[in-house]
GROMACS .gro file of C-alpha atoms in nm:
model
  214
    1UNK     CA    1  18.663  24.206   6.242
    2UNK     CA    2  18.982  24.282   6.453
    3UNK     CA    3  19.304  24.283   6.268
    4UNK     CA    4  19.483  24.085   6.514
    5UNK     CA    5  19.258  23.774   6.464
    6UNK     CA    6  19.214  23.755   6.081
    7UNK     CA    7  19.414  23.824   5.788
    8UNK     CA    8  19.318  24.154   5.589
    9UNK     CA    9  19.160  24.030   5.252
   10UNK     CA   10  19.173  24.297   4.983
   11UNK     CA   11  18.925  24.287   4.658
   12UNK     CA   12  19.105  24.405   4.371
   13UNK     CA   13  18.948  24.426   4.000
   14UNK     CA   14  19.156  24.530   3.686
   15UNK     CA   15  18.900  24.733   3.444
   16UNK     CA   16  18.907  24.452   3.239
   17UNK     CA   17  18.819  24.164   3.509
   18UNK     CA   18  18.524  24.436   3.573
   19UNK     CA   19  18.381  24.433   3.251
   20UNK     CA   20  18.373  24.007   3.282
   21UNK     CA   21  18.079  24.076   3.506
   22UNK     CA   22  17.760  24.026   3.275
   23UNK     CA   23  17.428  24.120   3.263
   24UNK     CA   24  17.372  23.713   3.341
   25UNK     CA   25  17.618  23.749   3.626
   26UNK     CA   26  17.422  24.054   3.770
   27UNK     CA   27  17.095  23.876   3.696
   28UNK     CA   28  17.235  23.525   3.874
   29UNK     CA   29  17.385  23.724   4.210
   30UNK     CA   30  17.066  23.899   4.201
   31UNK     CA   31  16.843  23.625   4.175
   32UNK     CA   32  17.052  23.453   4.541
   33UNK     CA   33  16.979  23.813   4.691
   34UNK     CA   34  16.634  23.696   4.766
   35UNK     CA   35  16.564  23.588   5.096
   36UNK     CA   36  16.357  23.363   5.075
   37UNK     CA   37  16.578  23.123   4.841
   38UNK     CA   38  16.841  23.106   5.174
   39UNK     CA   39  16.529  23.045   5.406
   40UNK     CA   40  16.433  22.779   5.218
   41UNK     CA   41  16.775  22.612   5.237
   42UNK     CA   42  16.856  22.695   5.583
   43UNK     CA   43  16.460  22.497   5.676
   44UNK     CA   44  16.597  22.216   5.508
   45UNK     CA   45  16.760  22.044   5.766
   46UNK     CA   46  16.860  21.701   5.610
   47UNK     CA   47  17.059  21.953   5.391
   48UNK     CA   48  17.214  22.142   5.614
   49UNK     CA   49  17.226  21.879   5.879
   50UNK     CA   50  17.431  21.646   5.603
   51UNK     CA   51  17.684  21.941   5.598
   52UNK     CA   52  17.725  21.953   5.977
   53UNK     CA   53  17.782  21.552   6.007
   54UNK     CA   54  18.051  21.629   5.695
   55UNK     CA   55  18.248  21.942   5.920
   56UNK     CA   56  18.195  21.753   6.256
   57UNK     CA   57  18.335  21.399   6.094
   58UNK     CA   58  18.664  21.622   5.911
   59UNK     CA   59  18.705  21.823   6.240
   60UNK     CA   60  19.076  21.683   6.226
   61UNK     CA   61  19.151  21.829   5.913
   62UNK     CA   62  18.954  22.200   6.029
   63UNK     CA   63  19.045  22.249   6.315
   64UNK     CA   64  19.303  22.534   6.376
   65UNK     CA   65  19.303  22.592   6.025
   66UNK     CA   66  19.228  22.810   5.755
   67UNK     CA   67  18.895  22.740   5.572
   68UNK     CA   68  18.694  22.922   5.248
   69UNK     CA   69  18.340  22.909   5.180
   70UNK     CA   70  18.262  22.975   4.851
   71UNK     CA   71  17.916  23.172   4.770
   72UNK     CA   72  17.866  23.170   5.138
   73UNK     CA   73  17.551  23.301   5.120
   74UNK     CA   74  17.388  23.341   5.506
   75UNK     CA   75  17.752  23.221   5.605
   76UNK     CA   76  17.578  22.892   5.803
   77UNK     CA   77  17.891  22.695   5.686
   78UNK     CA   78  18.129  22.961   5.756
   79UNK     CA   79  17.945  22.933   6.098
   80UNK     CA   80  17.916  22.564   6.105
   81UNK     CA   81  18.251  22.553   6.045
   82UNK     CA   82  18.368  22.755   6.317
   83UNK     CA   83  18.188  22.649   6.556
   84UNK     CA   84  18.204  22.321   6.454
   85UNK     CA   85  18.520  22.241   6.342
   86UNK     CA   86  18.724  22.425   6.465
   87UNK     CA   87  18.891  22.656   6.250
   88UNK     CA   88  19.087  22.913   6.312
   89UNK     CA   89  18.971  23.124   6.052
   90UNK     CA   90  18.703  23.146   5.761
   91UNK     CA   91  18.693  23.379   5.491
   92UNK     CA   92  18.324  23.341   5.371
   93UNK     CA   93  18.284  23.510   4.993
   94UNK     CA   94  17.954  23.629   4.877
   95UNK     CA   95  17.912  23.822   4.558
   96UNK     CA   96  17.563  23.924   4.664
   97UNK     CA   97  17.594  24.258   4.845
   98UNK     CA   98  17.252  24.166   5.095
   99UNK     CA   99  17.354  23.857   5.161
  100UNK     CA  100  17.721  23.968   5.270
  101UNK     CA  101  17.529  24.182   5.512
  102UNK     CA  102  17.331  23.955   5.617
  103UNK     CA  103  17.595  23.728   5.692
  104UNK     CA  104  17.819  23.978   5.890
  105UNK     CA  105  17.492  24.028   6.130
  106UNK     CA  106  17.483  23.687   6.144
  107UNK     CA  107  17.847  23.627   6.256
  108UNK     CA  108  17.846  23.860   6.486
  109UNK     CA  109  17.516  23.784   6.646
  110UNK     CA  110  17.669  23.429   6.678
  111UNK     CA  111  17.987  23.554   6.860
  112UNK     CA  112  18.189  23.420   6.597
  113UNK     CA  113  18.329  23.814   6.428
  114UNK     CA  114  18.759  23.672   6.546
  115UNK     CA  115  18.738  23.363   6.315
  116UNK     CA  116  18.470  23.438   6.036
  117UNK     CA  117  18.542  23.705   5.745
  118UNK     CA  118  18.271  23.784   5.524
  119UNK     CA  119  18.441  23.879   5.147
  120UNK     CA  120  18.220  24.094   4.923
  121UNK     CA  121  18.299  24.006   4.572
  122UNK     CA  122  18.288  23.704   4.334
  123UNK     CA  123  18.519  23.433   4.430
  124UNK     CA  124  18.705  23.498   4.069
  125UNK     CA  125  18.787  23.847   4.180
  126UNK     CA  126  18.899  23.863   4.562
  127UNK     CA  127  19.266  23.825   4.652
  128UNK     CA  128  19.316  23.669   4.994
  129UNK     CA  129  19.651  23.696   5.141
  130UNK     CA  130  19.673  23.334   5.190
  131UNK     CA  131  19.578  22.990   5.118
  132UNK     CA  132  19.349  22.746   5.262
  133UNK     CA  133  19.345  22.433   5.428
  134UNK     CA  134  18.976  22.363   5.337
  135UNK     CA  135  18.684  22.454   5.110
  136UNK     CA  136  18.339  22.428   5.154
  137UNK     CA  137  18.102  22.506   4.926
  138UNK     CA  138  17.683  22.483   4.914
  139UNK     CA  139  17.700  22.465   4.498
  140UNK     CA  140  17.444  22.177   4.442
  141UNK     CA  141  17.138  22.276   4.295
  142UNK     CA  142  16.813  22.082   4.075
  143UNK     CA  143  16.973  21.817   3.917
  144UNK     CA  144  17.297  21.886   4.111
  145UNK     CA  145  17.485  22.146   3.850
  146UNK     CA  146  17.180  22.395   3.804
  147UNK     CA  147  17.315  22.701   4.057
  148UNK     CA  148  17.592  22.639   3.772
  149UNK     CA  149  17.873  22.726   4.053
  150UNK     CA  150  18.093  22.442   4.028
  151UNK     CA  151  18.341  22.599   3.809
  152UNK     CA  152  18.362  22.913   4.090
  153UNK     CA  153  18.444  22.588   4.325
  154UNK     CA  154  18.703  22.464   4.044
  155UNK     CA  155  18.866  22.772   4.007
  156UNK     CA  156  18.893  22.835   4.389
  157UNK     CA  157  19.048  22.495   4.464
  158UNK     CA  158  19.305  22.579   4.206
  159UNK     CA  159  19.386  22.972   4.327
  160UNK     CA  160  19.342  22.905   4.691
  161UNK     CA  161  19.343  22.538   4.826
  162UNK     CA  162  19.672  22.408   4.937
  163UNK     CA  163  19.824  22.094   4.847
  164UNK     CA  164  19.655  21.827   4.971
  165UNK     CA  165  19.398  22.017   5.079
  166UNK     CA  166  19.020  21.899   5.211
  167UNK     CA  167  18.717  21.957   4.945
  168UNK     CA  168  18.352  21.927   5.140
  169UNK     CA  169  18.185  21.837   4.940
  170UNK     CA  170  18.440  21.625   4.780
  171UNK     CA  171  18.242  21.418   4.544
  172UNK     CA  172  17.867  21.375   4.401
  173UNK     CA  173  17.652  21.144   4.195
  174UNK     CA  174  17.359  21.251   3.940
  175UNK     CA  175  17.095  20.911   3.943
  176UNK     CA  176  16.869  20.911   3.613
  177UNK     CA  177  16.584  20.727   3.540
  178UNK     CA  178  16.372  20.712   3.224
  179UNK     CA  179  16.035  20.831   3.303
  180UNK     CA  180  15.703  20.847   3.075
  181UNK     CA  181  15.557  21.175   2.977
  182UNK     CA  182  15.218  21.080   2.797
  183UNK     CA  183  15.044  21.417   2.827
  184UNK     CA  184  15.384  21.568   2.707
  185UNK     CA  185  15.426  21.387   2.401
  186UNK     CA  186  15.017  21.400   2.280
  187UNK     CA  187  15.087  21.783   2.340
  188UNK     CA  188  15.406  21.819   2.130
  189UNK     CA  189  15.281  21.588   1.869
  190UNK     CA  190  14.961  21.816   1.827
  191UNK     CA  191  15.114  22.068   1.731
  192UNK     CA  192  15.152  21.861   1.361
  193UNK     CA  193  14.835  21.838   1.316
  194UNK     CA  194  14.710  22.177   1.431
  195UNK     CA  195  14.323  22.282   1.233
  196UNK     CA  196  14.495  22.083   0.866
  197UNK     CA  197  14.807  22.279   0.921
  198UNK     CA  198  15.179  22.130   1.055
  199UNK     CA  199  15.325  22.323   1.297
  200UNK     CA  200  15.551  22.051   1.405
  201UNK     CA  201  15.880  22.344   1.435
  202UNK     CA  202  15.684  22.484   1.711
  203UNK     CA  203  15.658  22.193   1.880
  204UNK     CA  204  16.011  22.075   1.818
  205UNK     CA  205  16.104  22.439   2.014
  206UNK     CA  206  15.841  22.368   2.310
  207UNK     CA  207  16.018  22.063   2.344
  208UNK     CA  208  16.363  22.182   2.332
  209UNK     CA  209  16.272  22.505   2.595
  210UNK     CA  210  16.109  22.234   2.817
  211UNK     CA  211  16.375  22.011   2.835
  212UNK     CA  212  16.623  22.294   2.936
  213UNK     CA  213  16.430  22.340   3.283
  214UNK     CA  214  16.479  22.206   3.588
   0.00000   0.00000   0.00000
């Protein structure tokens, strides 16, 4: 990435903001390393389509300005949103060291290398040299909140997004329905009466892990 086009960015971790990264952090970044979770996503093209007709219909508030794409993954957004909507530069961050590769093949096979940055490190840790005009973020998972990234999104928006600034996505809605689980419940409740014996605690804990998953 030429100098003259882009802002240097510049990762910088205290020893103690090192040690915040967990064995369930290095499990999680891990886990978005895999392929085949991003080629999923990128074959879902209501998905990605929906964030296309959001950058296209905000191209007034993009373009010629400075965007951030949190957890950028492949960097489509950061390339959607170049290409798209015109801004004049995107720092895409990606904790996942593959996927940061990946991306910077990507931007570069897409002609895109003066406008998009790709940012190796957590969102929580980089230090840009400026603030944004824009963030975009791909955090919605099962249920909406399972990638559990929204508070990487919060904490960006309050670091880096400039007053009055555009969110995309800016707002979401979880729709719940109550739903009847007849095979579920015989199961659980068999586990009181279990060969004369209650075992009822076990099934209370089947219950409880089951409910926890997606």
């Amino acid at each position: 990435l030429e100098e003259e086009h882009v802002a240097s960015v510049k990762r910088q971790r205290t020893d103690k903001e090192a040690s915040a990264l967990t064995p369930v952090d290095d499990a999680y970044f891990q886990s978005y390393g895999d392929l085949s979770v991003h080629a999923l996503m990128l074959a879902d093209k209501p998905r990605v389509g929906a964030y296309l007709a959001a950058i296209r219909a905000h191209r007034g508030s993009l373009q010629d300005r400075v965007v951030l794409d949190v957890g950028a993954g492949s960097g489509v957004l950061s390339l959607l949103a170049a290409k798209y909507g015109g801004a004049s530069r995107v720092y895409a961050v990606e904790a996942s060291p593959s996927l940061a590769a990946l991306a910077r093949v990507l931007v570069s096979r897409n002609g895109l290398g003066d406008i998009v940055q790709i940012v190796e490190g957590r969102i929580e840790d980089v230090d840009l040299t400026e603030k944004v005009d824009a963030i975009i973020s791909e955090w919605m998972g099962f249920y909406l909140v399972h990638e559990s990234m929204l508070e990487s999104v919060l904490a960006a928006r309050v670091r880096w997004l400039k007053p009055g600034g555009v969110m995309l996505p800016t707002s979401a809605r979880i729709w719940a329905a109550l739903v009847e689980a007849e095979d579920l419940r015989m199961e659980i409740e068999g586990f009181s009466q279990l060969h004369g014996l209650d075992l009822s605690p076990v099934g209370d804990a089947e219950l409880e892990r089951r409910c926890r998953e997606p």
